[in-house]
Amino acid sequence: MRAAIPTLAAGLMLALAAPARPDCSSVSFDSDFPIQLNLVGTTAGVPDALGETVFVLYDITHTPVPDCELSIDFDGCTGIRLASVQPWAGVTVECGAGPVGVLKAVSDEFGRVTLRVVGGASNTTSGSPANAFACAIVTAGPMQGVLNVGAFDQNGGGGATPADVSVWLADAFDGDVEGRSDYNGSGTVSPADLAVLLGVILAGGSTQSASAYCH
Ligand SMILES: [Ca+2]
C-alpha cells in the first residue's frame, strides 16, 4: 500500500500543473466579434474606458468558451502604432518583426475577452499614410474576423487633444476612408466620428499617449 501514496501524490501534482483546457476549436460563428476597436490613451495609467471592446466566444450551442486565446493581428494596419507595454490586465502585445504588432488575450469564464488597447496613429500632417478600413485580423480557434482600427490619439503624442481633431479633419475632407478616423465602423469618416473624438477629449480618459511604441 505504501507505494500507492507517492503515485497518488504524483498524479495530483500532474493534475495541478496541467489543468485541462477547454477545446478552443469549439469557438463558432455564434460568437460576438465586434467590427470596431478604437485605440486609446491613458489617464493616471488607466486605459480609457471609451475604447473598451468586448468579444464573446461561444460554441455552436451558444455555450461560452472560456480560457481560449484571441489574437488580433495589426500588421496590415499602415500607420497604426501599438504601445509596447499594454497596461490593461490580461492584454499582451507581441511587437514582432512586422510593421505594427499582434495583441493577445484569453477569454474569461463567460467566454468574454474585454480589451482596452493603448496606441495611436501617425497622422502628424495632412495626407499621412493611413490604415485602410478593417485592416486587422481577429482569430479565436477556427474563427476569423476583420476589425476596423480607430485611433483617438491621431498623432501619437500628447494624448487626445484638439491637435488630433485638426489632423482628423484632414481625413474627413479628403474623400478617402482612413480606418484610423472611423470610430463607429461605418466605413465612412463622418461627423458622427468627430462627435466620438470630441467626447473622448472632453471626458479626459486619454490625456496621455503611450510612452513607447512597438514600431
Ligand atoms: Ca495626440
PDB file of C-alpha atoms and ligand atoms in Angstrom, residues 152-161 163-164 209, ligand 1:
ATOM      1  CA  PHE A 152      -8.243  58.774 -30.795  1.00  0.00           C
ATOM      2  CA  ASP A 153      -4.599  59.793 -30.472  1.00  0.00           C
ATOM      3  CA  GLN A 154      -4.208  60.555 -34.150  1.00  0.00           C
ATOM      4  CA  ASN A 155      -0.702  61.994 -33.972  1.00  0.00           C
ATOM      5  CA  GLY A 156       0.659  59.585 -31.362  1.00  0.00           C
ATOM      6  CA  GLY A 157       1.694  62.256 -28.861  1.00  0.00           C
ATOM      7  CA  GLY A 158       0.279  64.415 -26.071  1.00  0.00           C
ATOM      8  CA  GLY A 159      -2.812  62.282 -25.517  1.00  0.00           C
ATOM      9  CA  ALA A 160      -6.098  63.063 -27.298  1.00  0.00           C
ATOM     10  CA  THR A 161      -6.254  66.817 -27.870  1.00  0.00           C
ATOM     11  CA  ALA A 163      -4.346  68.783 -32.357  1.00  0.00           C
ATOM     12  CA  ASP A 164      -5.751  65.325 -33.079  1.00  0.00           C
ATOM     13  CA  SER A 209      -0.085  58.838 -25.111  1.00  0.00           C
TER      14      SER A 209
HETATM   15 CA    CA B   1      -2.376  63.353 -29.790  1.00  0.00          CA
END
